[in-house]
C-alpha atoms as one frame of an Amber mdcrd trajectory, in Angstrom:
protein
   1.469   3.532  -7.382   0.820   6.249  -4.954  -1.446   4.364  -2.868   0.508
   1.435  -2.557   3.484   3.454  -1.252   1.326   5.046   1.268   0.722   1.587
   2.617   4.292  -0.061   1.828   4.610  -3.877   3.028   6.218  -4.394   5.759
   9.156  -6.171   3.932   9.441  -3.548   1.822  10.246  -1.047   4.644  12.458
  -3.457   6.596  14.362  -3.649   3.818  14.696   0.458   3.004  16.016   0.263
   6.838  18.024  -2.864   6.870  20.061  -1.047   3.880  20.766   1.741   5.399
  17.919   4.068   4.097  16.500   6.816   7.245  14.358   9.010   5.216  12.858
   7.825   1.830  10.742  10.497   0.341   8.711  10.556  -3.046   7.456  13.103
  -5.015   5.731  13.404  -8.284   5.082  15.899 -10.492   2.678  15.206 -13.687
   4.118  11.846 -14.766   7.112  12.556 -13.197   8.464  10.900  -9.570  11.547
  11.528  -7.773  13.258  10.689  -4.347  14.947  11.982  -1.694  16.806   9.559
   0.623  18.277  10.305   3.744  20.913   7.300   4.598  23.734   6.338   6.840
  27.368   6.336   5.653  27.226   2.518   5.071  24.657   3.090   2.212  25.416
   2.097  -1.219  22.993   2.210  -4.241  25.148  -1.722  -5.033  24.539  -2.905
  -1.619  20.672  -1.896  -1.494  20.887  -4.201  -5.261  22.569  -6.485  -3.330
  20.458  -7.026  -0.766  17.429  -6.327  -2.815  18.534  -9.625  -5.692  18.125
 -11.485  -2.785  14.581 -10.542  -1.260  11.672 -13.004  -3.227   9.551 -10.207
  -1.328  11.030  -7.399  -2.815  11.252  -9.081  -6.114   7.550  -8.920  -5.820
   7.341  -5.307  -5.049   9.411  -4.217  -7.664   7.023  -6.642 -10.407   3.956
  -4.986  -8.955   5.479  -1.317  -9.163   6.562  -1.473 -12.620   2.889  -1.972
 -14.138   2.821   1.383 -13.147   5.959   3.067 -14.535   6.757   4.110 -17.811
């Protein structure tokens, strides 16, 4: 999980930015992650969704990161 956010696709961080998302940071502790997002005053959590539902790319992301979560 870690390593693949190190080296995020590129659709994947078009789309952070195209939602309105500055600063994305991720931490983890144990088994534990969290974030810390930094975005502009357009930013919803329903619009990133949104946008997100829409994205085959992203769709695929989001597939691949869950085999990893809990």
């Amino acid at each position: 999980y870690e390593q693949y956010h190190k080296a995020s696709w590129p659709e994947n961080l078009k789309a952070i930015k195209d939602a309105g998302i500055q600063v994305m940071e991720i931490y983890r502790t144990g088994n534990r992650m969290f974030m810390i997002l930094e975005t502009d005053d357009a930013f919803t959590f329903e619009k990133k969704a949104l946008f997100d539902a829409t994205n085959p790319k992203i769709a695929e992301w989001e597939q691949l990161m869950w085999k990893f979560q809990k």
